[in-house]
Amino acid sequence: MADPYAPSPKDKFTFGLWTVGHTGKDPFGEPTRPRLTPAEIVDLLGEVEGVHGVNFHDNDLVPIDASSQQADQIKSEFARALRRTRLRVAMATTNLFGDPAFRDGAFTSNDAEVRAYAVHKTMRAMDLGAEFGAQVYVFWGGREGAETDASKDPVEAEDRFRRAIDFLCEYSIERGYGYRFALEAKPNEPRGHLYFPTTGHYLAFIQTLAHKDMVGVNPEVAHEHMAGLNFVHAVAAAISADKLFHIDLNDQEFGRFDQDYRFGSVNLKHAFFLVKLLEDHKYAGYRHFDAHAYRTADRADVIEFARGCMRTYLILREKARRWSADDQVRRILKQVARPSKDLDSLWGTYSRAHAETLLGMTFDRVAMASRTLPYERLDQRTMEILLGVD
Ligand code: GCO
Ligand code: MN
Ligand code: MN
């Protein structure tokens, strides 16, 4: 029998060069895996099977100090690997955090030359992404923050960031790149505090942009959990605002440093409701696993890690279907929903007559408060479905 959890490119699962290519280096220790070239990383992803595409920062592909001949050679090897494996480039982004020039921010730096360099570097990186057909362009402001608010006015920092995004939207339009920009929030790491700590902050910020239609968000599980927030609700806010342009899937223990674990490996129940949300709302974008394998992993285990991300997603997708079709679940959901088109339409659109009618109504608070809400039973049934008990 065919494996029901085998991924296919139709599932739009993607990985970054920096994730499967991660060497295991951390702040306390040296690499535990050899550094692979971009083409070798693509070949590794080809071995994983069922992957849709690959994403990169400009300098994951072309080192910051590469000569133009070196850049051409790397790009042509990368393009050959993409053809060999039938993988495509889905998303591109800029590394605006690694170089010491960005130690106090990129677009938000106090230094006008650093700000100009950040915009220049992003334009070049957009050119590179477009050369490989990337459709989504992510902005993660890894250094856009502060350790001390003595260093700069945070309102001025927001203005600088806004001016950069407005300018880069124009650049994409003028070049005909057709990018959709996706802004990625994170509360901290590597800065003590980052200026756009949650997806909600970006959803508000986008409304202040000159080209707000082409800008959405790229929420990441770990980032919202680092802030102690419910990721499912953050994604719901993005979906509801029609701004879910991309998503970074991984996992994270609450209250810990940035861990980037395999999708679904820590908070299974949150992962379940997340997959259910994405599938219920027919999210059609890329599902990017911004995670990396344990530092103990070798090449074969990195492949298992990548397979595991996709497999867990697909198992949870199947669980979500089962949940929605489950008799007990349906019965309880039917019992708790008390629809009334008449009541809803009374305040669905405002009119003085509606307001008068509503003001004149009396409500039976005791009856409302005494209706049964068997959420313990519903949640236990959810857990049993998740645990594989029929
Ligand atoms: C992190 C971020 C990054 C970004 C990447 C794309 O915590 O380091 O999640 O991995 O997603 O830089 O912009
Ligand atoms: Mn992250
Ligand atoms: Mn990310």
mmCIF file of N, CA and C in Angstrom, residues 224-349:
data_model
loop_
_atom_site.group_PDB
_atom_site.id
_atom_site.type_symbol
_atom_site.label_atom_id
_atom_site.label_comp_id
_atom_site.label_asym_id
_atom_site.label_seq_id
_atom_site.Cartn_x
_atom_site.Cartn_y
_atom_site.Cartn_z
ATOM 1 N N GLU A 224 6.676 33.121 18.188
ATOM 2 C CA GLU A 224 5.484 33.481 18.965
ATOM 3 C C GLU A 224 5.511 32.740 20.314
ATOM 4 N N HIS A 225 6.012 31.501 20.296
ATOM 5 C CA HIS A 225 6.117 30.753 21.557
ATOM 6 C C HIS A 225 7.175 31.360 22.474
ATOM 7 N N MET A 226 8.257 31.893 21.892
ATOM 8 C CA MET A 226 9.263 32.571 22.726
ATOM 9 C C MET A 226 8.630 33.739 23.467
ATOM 10 N N ALA A 227 7.628 34.371 22.817
ATOM 11 C CA ALA A 227 6.938 35.501 23.447
ATOM 12 C C ALA A 227 5.818 35.016 24.367
ATOM 13 N N GLY A 228 5.669 33.702 24.487
ATOM 14 C CA GLY A 228 4.643 33.149 25.384
ATOM 15 C C GLY A 228 3.237 33.224 24.807
ATOM 16 N N LEU A 229 3.143 33.398 23.479
ATOM 17 C CA LEU A 229 1.826 33.596 22.866
ATOM 18 C C LEU A 229 1.325 32.345 22.156
ATOM 19 N N ASN A 230 0.032 32.357 21.867
ATOM 20 C CA ASN A 230 -0.608 31.256 21.149
ATOM 21 C C ASN A 230 -0.385 31.473 19.653
ATOM 22 N N PHE A 231 0.436 30.622 19.050
ATOM 23 C CA PHE A 231 0.781 30.797 17.637
ATOM 24 C C PHE A 231 -0.440 30.631 16.732
ATOM 25 N N VAL A 232 -1.301 29.689 17.085
ATOM 26 C CA VAL A 232 -2.491 29.442 16.256
ATOM 27 C C VAL A 232 -3.308 30.736 16.133
ATOM 28 N N HIS A 233 -3.408 31.479 17.235
ATOM 29 C CA HIS A 233 -4.176 32.727 17.194
ATOM 30 C C HIS A 233 -3.454 33.796 16.372
ATOM 31 N N ALA A 234 -2.120 33.800 16.424
ATOM 32 C CA ALA A 234 -1.367 34.771 15.612
ATOM 33 C C ALA A 234 -1.603 34.504 14.130
ATOM 34 N N VAL A 235 -1.582 33.230 13.761
ATOM 35 C CA VAL A 235 -1.799 32.873 12.351
ATOM 36 C C VAL A 235 -3.250 33.180 11.960
ATOM 37 N N ALA A 236 -4.163 32.942 12.891
ATOM 38 C CA ALA A 236 -5.567 33.250 12.611
ATOM 39 C C ALA A 236 -5.742 34.746 12.333
ATOM 40 N N ALA A 237 -5.050 35.578 13.104
ATOM 41 C CA ALA A 237 -5.145 37.031 12.882
ATOM 42 C C ALA A 237 -4.624 37.374 11.487
ATOM 43 N N ALA A 238 -3.544 36.709 11.074
ATOM 44 C CA ALA A 238 -2.982 36.968 9.739
ATOM 45 C C ALA A 238 -3.950 36.506 8.647
ATOM 46 N N ILE A 239 -4.541 35.336 8.838
ATOM 47 C CA ILE A 239 -5.493 34.815 7.838
ATOM 48 C C ILE A 239 -6.692 35.750 7.749
ATOM 49 N N SER A 240 -7.160 36.168 8.899
ATOM 50 C CA SER A 240 -8.353 37.009 8.921
ATOM 51 C C SER A 240 -8.100 38.362 8.256
ATOM 52 N N ALA A 241 -6.851 38.839 8.318
ATOM 53 C CA ALA A 241 -6.501 40.108 7.667
ATOM 54 C C ALA A 241 -6.041 39.878 6.221
ATOM 55 N N ASP A 242 -6.118 38.615 5.755
ATOM 56 C CA ASP A 242 -5.674 38.278 4.393
ATOM 57 C C ASP A 242 -4.180 38.583 4.203
ATOM 58 N N LYS A 243 -3.409 38.313 5.229
ATOM 59 C CA LYS A 243 -1.986 38.688 5.212
ATOM 60 C C LYS A 243 -1.045 37.514 5.456
ATOM 61 N N LEU A 244 -1.562 36.287 5.400
ATOM 62 C CA LEU A 244 -0.653 35.157 5.605
ATOM 63 C C LEU A 244 0.025 34.828 4.274
ATOM 64 N N PHE A 245 1.181 35.448 4.040
ATOM 65 C CA PHE A 245 1.882 35.310 2.758
ATOM 66 C C PHE A 245 2.893 34.165 2.790
ATOM 67 N N HIS A 246 3.273 33.716 3.973
ATOM 68 C CA HIS A 246 4.314 32.691 4.099
ATOM 69 C C HIS A 246 4.248 32.218 5.538
ATOM 70 N N ILE A 247 4.809 31.021 5.834
ATOM 71 C CA ILE A 247 4.816 30.588 7.235
ATOM 72 C C ILE A 247 6.085 29.800 7.540
ATOM 73 N N ASP A 248 6.673 30.055 8.714
ATOM 74 C CA ASP A 248 7.869 29.335 9.157
ATOM 75 C C ASP A 248 7.448 28.330 10.223
ATOM 76 N N LEU A 249 7.521 27.052 9.874
ATOM 77 C CA LEU A 249 7.105 25.992 10.782
ATOM 78 C C LEU A 249 8.321 25.380 11.471
ATOM 79 N N ASN A 250 8.243 25.261 12.786
ATOM 80 C CA ASN A 250 9.276 24.572 13.564
ATOM 81 C C ASN A 250 8.656 24.300 14.929
ATOM 82 N N ASP A 251 9.454 24.092 15.945
ATOM 83 C CA ASP A 251 8.863 23.939 17.270
ATOM 84 C C ASP A 251 9.806 24.484 18.328
ATOM 85 N N GLN A 252 9.283 24.665 19.535
ATOM 86 C CA GLN A 252 9.975 25.459 20.543
ATOM 87 C C GLN A 252 9.350 25.205 21.902
ATOM 88 N N GLU A 253 10.159 24.921 22.908
ATOM 89 C CA GLU A 253 9.641 24.875 24.286
ATOM 90 C C GLU A 253 9.351 26.319 24.714
ATOM 91 N N PHE A 254 8.252 26.528 25.415
ATOM 92 C CA PHE A 254 7.965 27.874 25.933
ATOM 93 C C PHE A 254 9.044 28.261 26.943
ATOM 94 N N GLY A 255 9.414 29.531 26.896
ATOM 95 C CA GLY A 255 10.335 30.045 27.913
ATOM 96 C C GLY A 255 11.793 29.687 27.691
ATOM 97 N N ARG A 256 12.128 29.095 26.566
ATOM 98 C CA ARG A 256 13.523 28.724 26.316
ATOM 99 C C ARG A 256 14.128 29.611 25.229
ATOM 100 N N PHE A 257 15.446 29.477 25.053
ATOM 101 C CA PHE A 257 16.118 30.167 23.952
ATOM 102 C C PHE A 257 15.589 29.602 22.631
ATOM 103 N N ASP A 258 15.881 30.313 21.560
ATOM 104 C CA ASP A 258 15.428 29.958 20.214
ATOM 105 C C ASP A 258 15.939 28.561 19.830
ATOM 106 N N GLN A 259 15.013 27.607 19.705
ATOM 107 C CA GLN A 259 15.456 26.215 19.535
ATOM 108 C C GLN A 259 15.342 25.638 18.134
ATOM 109 N N ASP A 260 14.372 26.134 17.353
ATOM 110 C CA ASP A 260 14.248 25.677 15.953
ATOM 111 C C ASP A 260 14.140 24.159 15.805
ATOM 112 N N TYR A 261 13.334 23.552 16.665
ATOM 113 C CA TYR A 261 13.183 22.095 16.600
ATOM 114 C C TYR A 261 12.336 21.660 15.403
ATOM 115 N N ARG A 262 12.440 20.375 15.097
ATOM 116 C CA ARG A 262 11.636 19.725 14.048
ATOM 117 C C ARG A 262 10.150 20.016 14.281
ATOM 118 N N PHE A 263 9.437 20.303 13.196
ATOM 119 C CA PHE A 263 8.024 20.655 13.324
ATOM 120 C C PHE A 263 7.249 19.578 14.098
ATOM 121 N N GLY A 264 6.463 20.032 15.066
ATOM 122 C CA GLY A 264 5.580 19.122 15.799
ATOM 123 C C GLY A 264 6.268 18.292 16.865
ATOM 124 N N SER A 265 7.560 18.536 17.115
ATOM 125 C CA SER A 265 8.294 17.644 18.019
ATOM 126 C C SER A 265 8.148 18.034 19.486
ATOM 127 N N VAL A 266 7.573 19.202 19.773
ATOM 128 C CA VAL A 266 7.470 19.635 21.174
ATOM 129 C C VAL A 266 6.006 19.800 21.599
ATOM 130 N N ASN A 267 5.307 20.663 20.917
ATOM 131 C CA ASN A 267 3.927 20.989 21.311
ATOM 132 C C ASN A 267 2.945 20.397 20.301
ATOM 133 N N LEU A 268 2.711 19.105 20.470
ATOM 134 C CA LEU A 268 1.919 18.378 19.478
ATOM 135 C C LEU A 268 0.506 18.937 19.332
ATOM 136 N N LYS A 269 -0.085 19.327 20.437
ATOM 137 C CA LYS A 269 -1.478 19.790 20.378
ATOM 138 C C LYS A 269 -1.573 21.127 19.643
ATOM 139 N N HIS A 270 -0.615 22.045 19.926
ATOM 140 C CA HIS A 270 -0.596 23.307 19.179
ATOM 141 C C HIS A 270 -0.360 23.035 17.696
ATOM 142 N N ALA A 271 0.540 22.092 17.413
ATOM 143 C CA ALA A 271 0.839 21.769 16.008
ATOM 144 C C ALA A 271 -0.414 21.240 15.318
ATOM 145 N N PHE A 272 -1.175 20.428 16.037
ATOM 146 C CA PHE A 272 -2.418 19.888 15.467
ATOM 147 C C PHE A 272 -3.392 21.017 15.109
ATOM 148 N N PHE A 273 -3.620 21.931 16.059
ATOM 149 C CA PHE A 273 -4.582 23.004 15.782
ATOM 150 C C PHE A 273 -4.057 23.958 14.697
ATOM 151 N N LEU A 274 -2.738 24.064 14.598
ATOM 152 C CA LEU A 274 -2.163 24.899 13.543
ATOM 153 C C LEU A 274 -2.412 24.283 12.163
ATOM 154 N N VAL A 275 -2.107 22.993 12.036
ATOM 155 C CA VAL A 275 -2.321 22.324 10.748
ATOM 156 C C VAL A 275 -3.810 22.378 10.395
ATOM 157 N N LYS A 276 -4.648 22.134 11.374
ATOM 158 C CA LYS A 276 -6.087 22.165 11.144
ATOM 159 C C LYS A 276 -6.516 23.557 10.648
ATOM 160 N N LEU A 277 -5.961 24.588 11.273
ATOM 161 C CA LEU A 277 -6.297 25.963 10.870
ATOM 162 C C LEU A 277 -5.876 26.218 9.417
ATOM 163 N N LEU A 278 -4.632 25.849 9.094
ATOM 164 C CA LEU A 278 -4.130 26.094 7.736
ATOM 165 C C LEU A 278 -4.961 25.336 6.709
ATOM 166 N N GLU A 279 -5.318 24.104 7.047
ATOM 167 C CA GLU A 279 -6.086 23.291 6.099
ATOM 168 C C GLU A 279 -7.542 23.750 6.031
ATOM 169 N N ASP A 280 -8.142 24.053 7.177
ATOM 170 C CA ASP A 280 -9.544 24.519 7.185
ATOM 171 C C ASP A 280 -9.688 25.783 6.335
ATOM 172 N N HIS A 281 -8.667 26.648 6.412
ATOM 173 C CA HIS A 281 -8.755 27.928 5.689
ATOM 174 C C HIS A 281 -8.051 27.882 4.340
ATOM 175 N N LYS A 282 -7.685 26.652 3.919
ATOM 176 C CA LYS A 282 -7.119 26.425 2.585
ATOM 177 C C LYS A 282 -5.941 27.345 2.287
ATOM 178 N N TYR A 283 -5.037 27.443 3.261
ATOM 179 C CA TYR A 283 -3.811 28.222 3.051
ATOM 180 C C TYR A 283 -3.081 27.644 1.831
ATOM 181 N N ALA A 284 -2.810 28.486 0.845
ATOM 182 C CA ALA A 284 -2.270 27.982 -0.422
ATOM 183 C C ALA A 284 -0.797 28.321 -0.606
ATOM 184 N N GLY A 285 -0.181 28.954 0.406
ATOM 185 C CA GLY A 285 1.216 29.376 0.262
ATOM 186 C C GLY A 285 2.204 28.262 0.611
ATOM 187 N N TYR A 286 3.472 28.655 0.665
ATOM 188 C CA TYR A 286 4.518 27.691 1.004
ATOM 189 C C TYR A 286 4.472 27.360 2.486
ATOM 190 N N ARG A 287 4.820 26.101 2.781
ATOM 191 C CA ARG A 287 4.946 25.658 4.171
ATOM 192 C C ARG A 287 6.431 25.429 4.395
ATOM 193 N N HIS A 288 7.062 26.432 4.972
ATOM 194 C CA HIS A 288 8.521 26.429 5.086
ATOM 195 C C HIS A 288 8.943 25.939 6.466
ATOM 196 N N PHE A 289 9.795 24.939 6.496
ATOM 197 C CA PHE A 289 10.292 24.437 7.777
ATOM 198 C C PHE A 289 11.570 25.181 8.138
ATOM 199 N N ASP A 290 11.437 26.207 8.963
ATOM 200 C CA ASP A 290 12.609 26.981 9.401
ATOM 201 C C ASP A 290 13.119 26.362 10.699
ATOM 202 N N ALA A 291 13.675 25.183 10.556
ATOM 203 C CA ALA A 291 14.110 24.406 11.720
ATOM 204 C C ALA A 291 15.433 23.757 11.363
ATOM 205 N N HIS A 292 16.145 23.275 12.369
ATOM 206 C CA HIS A 292 17.310 22.475 11.996
ATOM 207 C C HIS A 292 17.461 21.254 12.889
ATOM 208 N N ALA A 293 18.218 20.287 12.379
ATOM 209 C CA ALA A 293 18.374 19.021 13.077
ATOM 210 C C ALA A 293 19.192 19.229 14.352
ATOM 211 N N TYR A 294 19.007 18.321 15.306
ATOM 212 C CA TYR A 294 19.799 18.360 16.533
ATOM 213 C C TYR A 294 21.294 18.425 16.183
ATOM 214 N N ARG A 295 22.050 18.961 17.093
ATOM 215 C CA ARG A 295 23.498 19.086 16.884
ATOM 216 C C ARG A 295 24.167 17.706 16.806
ATOM 217 N N THR A 296 23.467 16.705 17.305
ATOM 218 C CA THR A 296 24.010 15.340 17.304
ATOM 219 C C THR A 296 23.834 14.644 15.956
ATOM 220 N N ALA A 297 23.033 15.245 15.065
ATOM 221 C CA ALA A 297 22.680 14.540 13.817
ATOM 222 C C ALA A 297 23.837 14.476 12.821
ATOM 223 N N ASP A 298 23.906 13.343 12.115
ATOM 224 C CA ASP A 298 24.806 13.262 10.961
ATOM 225 C C ASP A 298 23.954 13.449 9.702
ATOM 226 N N ARG A 299 24.559 13.275 8.522
ATOM 227 C CA ARG A 299 23.835 13.548 7.277
ATOM 228 C C ARG A 299 22.538 12.727 7.187
ATOM 229 N N ALA A 300 22.648 11.423 7.512
ATOM 230 C CA ALA A 300 21.471 10.548 7.407
ATOM 231 C C ALA A 300 20.372 11.027 8.358
ATOM 232 N N ASP A 301 20.777 11.504 9.523
ATOM 233 C CA ASP A 301 19.791 11.961 10.514
ATOM 234 C C ASP A 301 19.205 13.323 10.106
ATOM 235 N N VAL A 302 19.960 14.131 9.394
ATOM 236 C CA VAL A 302 19.413 15.391 8.868
ATOM 237 C C VAL A 302 18.296 15.069 7.869
ATOM 238 N N ILE A 303 18.513 14.028 7.077
ATOM 239 C CA ILE A 303 17.470 13.611 6.125
ATOM 240 C C ILE A 303 16.233 13.136 6.895
ATOM 241 N N GLU A 304 16.451 12.394 7.973
ATOM 242 C CA GLU A 304 15.317 11.955 8.811
ATOM 243 C C GLU A 304 14.584 13.150 9.411
ATOM 244 N N PHE A 305 15.365 14.146 9.805
ATOM 245 C CA PHE A 305 14.782 15.377 10.362
ATOM 246 C C PHE A 305 13.843 16.036 9.331
ATOM 247 N N ALA A 306 14.330 16.169 8.097
ATOM 248 C CA ALA A 306 13.533 16.844 7.062
ATOM 249 C C ALA A 306 12.284 16.013 6.736
ATOM 250 N N ARG A 307 12.472 14.709 6.642
ATOM 251 C CA ARG A 307 11.305 13.837 6.390
ATOM 252 C C ARG A 307 10.306 13.952 7.540
ATOM 253 N N GLY A 308 10.836 14.015 8.758
ATOM 254 C CA GLY A 308 9.973 14.070 9.942
ATOM 255 C C GLY A 308 9.103 15.324 9.956
ATOM 256 N N CYS A 309 9.677 16.469 9.565
ATOM 257 C CA CYS A 309 8.885 17.720 9.527
ATOM 258 C C CYS A 309 7.648 17.531 8.653
ATOM 259 N N MET A 310 7.869 16.990 7.459
ATOM 260 C CA MET A 310 6.769 16.862 6.494
ATOM 261 C C MET A 310 5.791 15.776 6.909
ATOM 262 N N ARG A 311 6.345 14.672 7.409
ATOM 263 C CA ARG A 311 5.511 13.539 7.793
ATOM 264 C C ARG A 311 4.579 13.926 8.948
ATOM 265 N N THR A 312 5.125 14.618 9.930
ATOM 266 C CA THR A 312 4.277 15.040 11.054
ATOM 267 C C THR A 312 3.174 15.969 10.553
ATOM 268 N N TYR A 313 3.516 16.884 9.641
ATOM 269 C CA TYR A 313 2.483 17.779 9.095
ATOM 270 C C TYR A 313 1.367 16.945 8.455
ATOM 271 N N LEU A 314 1.765 15.954 7.650
ATOM 272 C CA LEU A 314 0.761 15.180 6.908
ATOM 273 C C LEU A 314 -0.045 14.265 7.834
ATOM 274 N N ILE A 315 0.596 13.752 8.878
ATOM 275 C CA ILE A 315 -0.150 12.938 9.857
ATOM 276 C C ILE A 315 -1.187 13.837 10.551
ATOM 277 N N LEU A 316 -0.756 15.048 10.907
ATOM 278 C CA LEU A 316 -1.689 15.957 11.594
ATOM 279 C C LEU A 316 -2.811 16.407 10.643
ATOM 280 N N ARG A 317 -2.489 16.514 9.373
ATOM 281 C CA ARG A 317 -3.544 16.866 8.398
ATOM 282 C C ARG A 317 -4.602 15.763 8.372
ATOM 283 N N GLU A 318 -4.147 14.531 8.404
ATOM 284 C CA GLU A 318 -5.075 13.399 8.423
ATOM 285 C C GLU A 318 -5.872 13.380 9.745
ATOM 286 N N LYS A 319 -5.201 13.682 10.839
ATOM 287 C CA LYS A 319 -5.882 13.741 12.147
ATOM 288 C C LYS A 319 -6.943 14.843 12.135
ATOM 289 N N ALA A 320 -6.624 15.951 11.475
ATOM 290 C CA ALA A 320 -7.588 17.061 11.418
ATOM 291 C C ALA A 320 -8.836 16.641 10.646
ATOM 292 N N ARG A 321 -8.618 15.872 9.581
ATOM 293 C CA ARG A 321 -9.784 15.372 8.813
ATOM 294 C C ARG A 321 -10.618 14.453 9.683
ATOM 295 N N ARG A 322 -9.915 13.558 10.388
ATOM 296 C CA ARG A 322 -10.605 12.606 11.254
ATOM 297 C C ARG A 322 -11.380 13.346 12.352
ATOM 298 N N TRP A 323 -10.778 14.352 12.904
ATOM 299 C CA TRP A 323 -11.409 15.148 13.966
ATOM 300 C C TRP A 323 -12.702 15.777 13.431
ATOM 301 N N SER A 324 -12.600 16.379 12.248
ATOM 302 C CA SER A 324 -13.775 17.074 11.702
ATOM 303 C C SER A 324 -14.903 16.113 11.361
ATOM 304 N N ALA A 325 -14.547 14.848 11.063
ATOM 305 C CA ALA A 325 -15.576 13.869 10.684
ATOM 306 C C ALA A 325 -16.041 13.034 11.874
ATOM 307 N N ASP A 326 -15.435 13.233 13.016
ATOM 308 C CA ASP A 326 -15.727 12.385 14.181
ATOM 309 C C ASP A 326 -17.123 12.666 14.743
ATOM 310 N N ASP A 327 -17.894 11.592 14.965
ATOM 311 C CA ASP A 327 -19.287 11.738 15.438
ATOM 312 C C ASP A 327 -19.389 12.493 16.749
ATOM 313 N N GLN A 328 -18.546 12.111 17.700
ATOM 314 C CA GLN A 328 -18.625 12.766 19.022
ATOM 315 C C GLN A 328 -18.282 14.251 18.922
ATOM 316 N N VAL A 329 -17.257 14.541 18.162
ATOM 317 C CA VAL A 329 -16.851 15.948 17.991
ATOM 318 C C VAL A 329 -17.992 16.733 17.347
ATOM 319 N N ARG A 330 -18.543 16.147 16.303
ATOM 320 C CA ARG A 330 -19.622 16.858 15.583
ATOM 321 C C ARG A 330 -20.831 17.100 16.477
ATOM 322 N N ARG A 331 -21.149 16.073 17.268
ATOM 323 C CA ARG A 331 -22.314 16.206 18.149
ATOM 324 C C ARG A 331 -22.105 17.356 19.153
ATOM 325 N N ILE A 332 -20.923 17.399 19.727
ATOM 326 C CA ILE A 332 -20.666 18.447 20.737
ATOM 327 C C ILE A 332 -20.654 19.825 20.065
ATOM 328 N N LEU A 333 -20.009 19.903 18.889
ATOM 329 C CA LEU A 333 -19.967 21.216 18.213
ATOM 330 C C LEU A 333 -21.368 21.687 17.845
ATOM 331 N N LYS A 334 -22.223 20.720 17.479
ATOM 332 C CA LYS A 334 -23.599 21.068 17.135
ATOM 333 C C LYS A 334 -24.346 21.557 18.373
ATOM 334 N N GLN A 335 -24.048 20.884 19.471
ATOM 335 C CA GLN A 335 -24.728 21.233 20.728
ATOM 336 C C GLN A 335 -24.352 22.638 21.213
ATOM 337 N N VAL A 336 -23.097 23.035 21.027
ATOM 338 C CA VAL A 336 -22.673 24.330 21.586
ATOM 339 C C VAL A 336 -22.960 25.512 20.656
ATOM 340 N N ALA A 337 -23.128 25.222 19.359
ATOM 341 C CA ALA A 337 -23.420 26.328 18.437
ATOM 342 C C ALA A 337 -24.919 26.586 18.446
ATOM 343 N N ARG A 338 -25.288 27.799 18.750
ATOM 344 C CA ARG A 338 -26.723 28.135 18.752
ATOM 345 C C ARG A 338 -26.922 29.270 17.758
ATOM 346 N N PRO A 339 -27.039 28.923 16.487
ATOM 347 C CA PRO A 339 -27.104 29.973 15.472
ATOM 348 C C PRO A 339 -28.453 30.688 15.446
ATOM 349 N N SER A 340 -28.431 31.945 15.051
ATOM 350 C CA SER A 340 -29.676 32.674 14.781
ATOM 351 C C SER A 340 -29.364 33.782 13.788
ATOM 352 N N LYS A 341 -29.812 33.589 12.572
ATOM 353 C CA LYS A 341 -29.587 34.623 11.549
ATOM 354 C C LYS A 341 -30.280 35.918 11.945
ATOM 355 N N ASP A 342 -31.468 35.786 12.534
ATOM 356 C CA ASP A 342 -32.233 36.984 12.913
ATOM 357 C C ASP A 342 -31.452 37.832 13.909
ATOM 358 N N LEU A 343 -30.930 37.150 14.950
ATOM 359 C CA LEU A 343 -30.196 37.907 15.983
ATOM 360 C C LEU A 343 -28.924 38.523 15.401
ATOM 361 N N ASP A 344 -28.195 37.737 14.608
ATOM 362 C CA ASP A 344 -26.936 38.257 14.051
ATOM 363 C C ASP A 344 -27.178 39.440 13.123
ATOM 364 N N SER A 345 -28.261 39.361 12.338
ATOM 365 C CA SER A 345 -28.480 40.436 11.356
ATOM 366 C C SER A 345 -28.886 41.740 12.053
ATOM 367 N N LEU A 346 -29.347 41.594 13.284
ATOM 368 C CA LEU A 346 -29.734 42.780 14.045
ATOM 369 C C LEU A 346 -28.539 43.716 14.276
ATOM 370 N N TRP A 347 -27.367 43.149 14.451
ATOM 371 C CA TRP A 347 -26.184 44.001 14.642
ATOM 372 C C TRP A 347 -25.127 43.787 13.571
ATOM 373 N N GLY A 348 -25.538 43.092 12.467
ATOM 374 C CA GLY A 348 -24.614 42.862 11.363
ATOM 375 C C GLY A 348 -24.352 44.140 10.600
ATOM 376 N N THR A 349 -25.392 44.939 10.400
ATOM 377 C CA THR A 349 -25.203 46.271 9.817
ATOM 378 C C THR A 349 -25.918 47.262 10.729
#
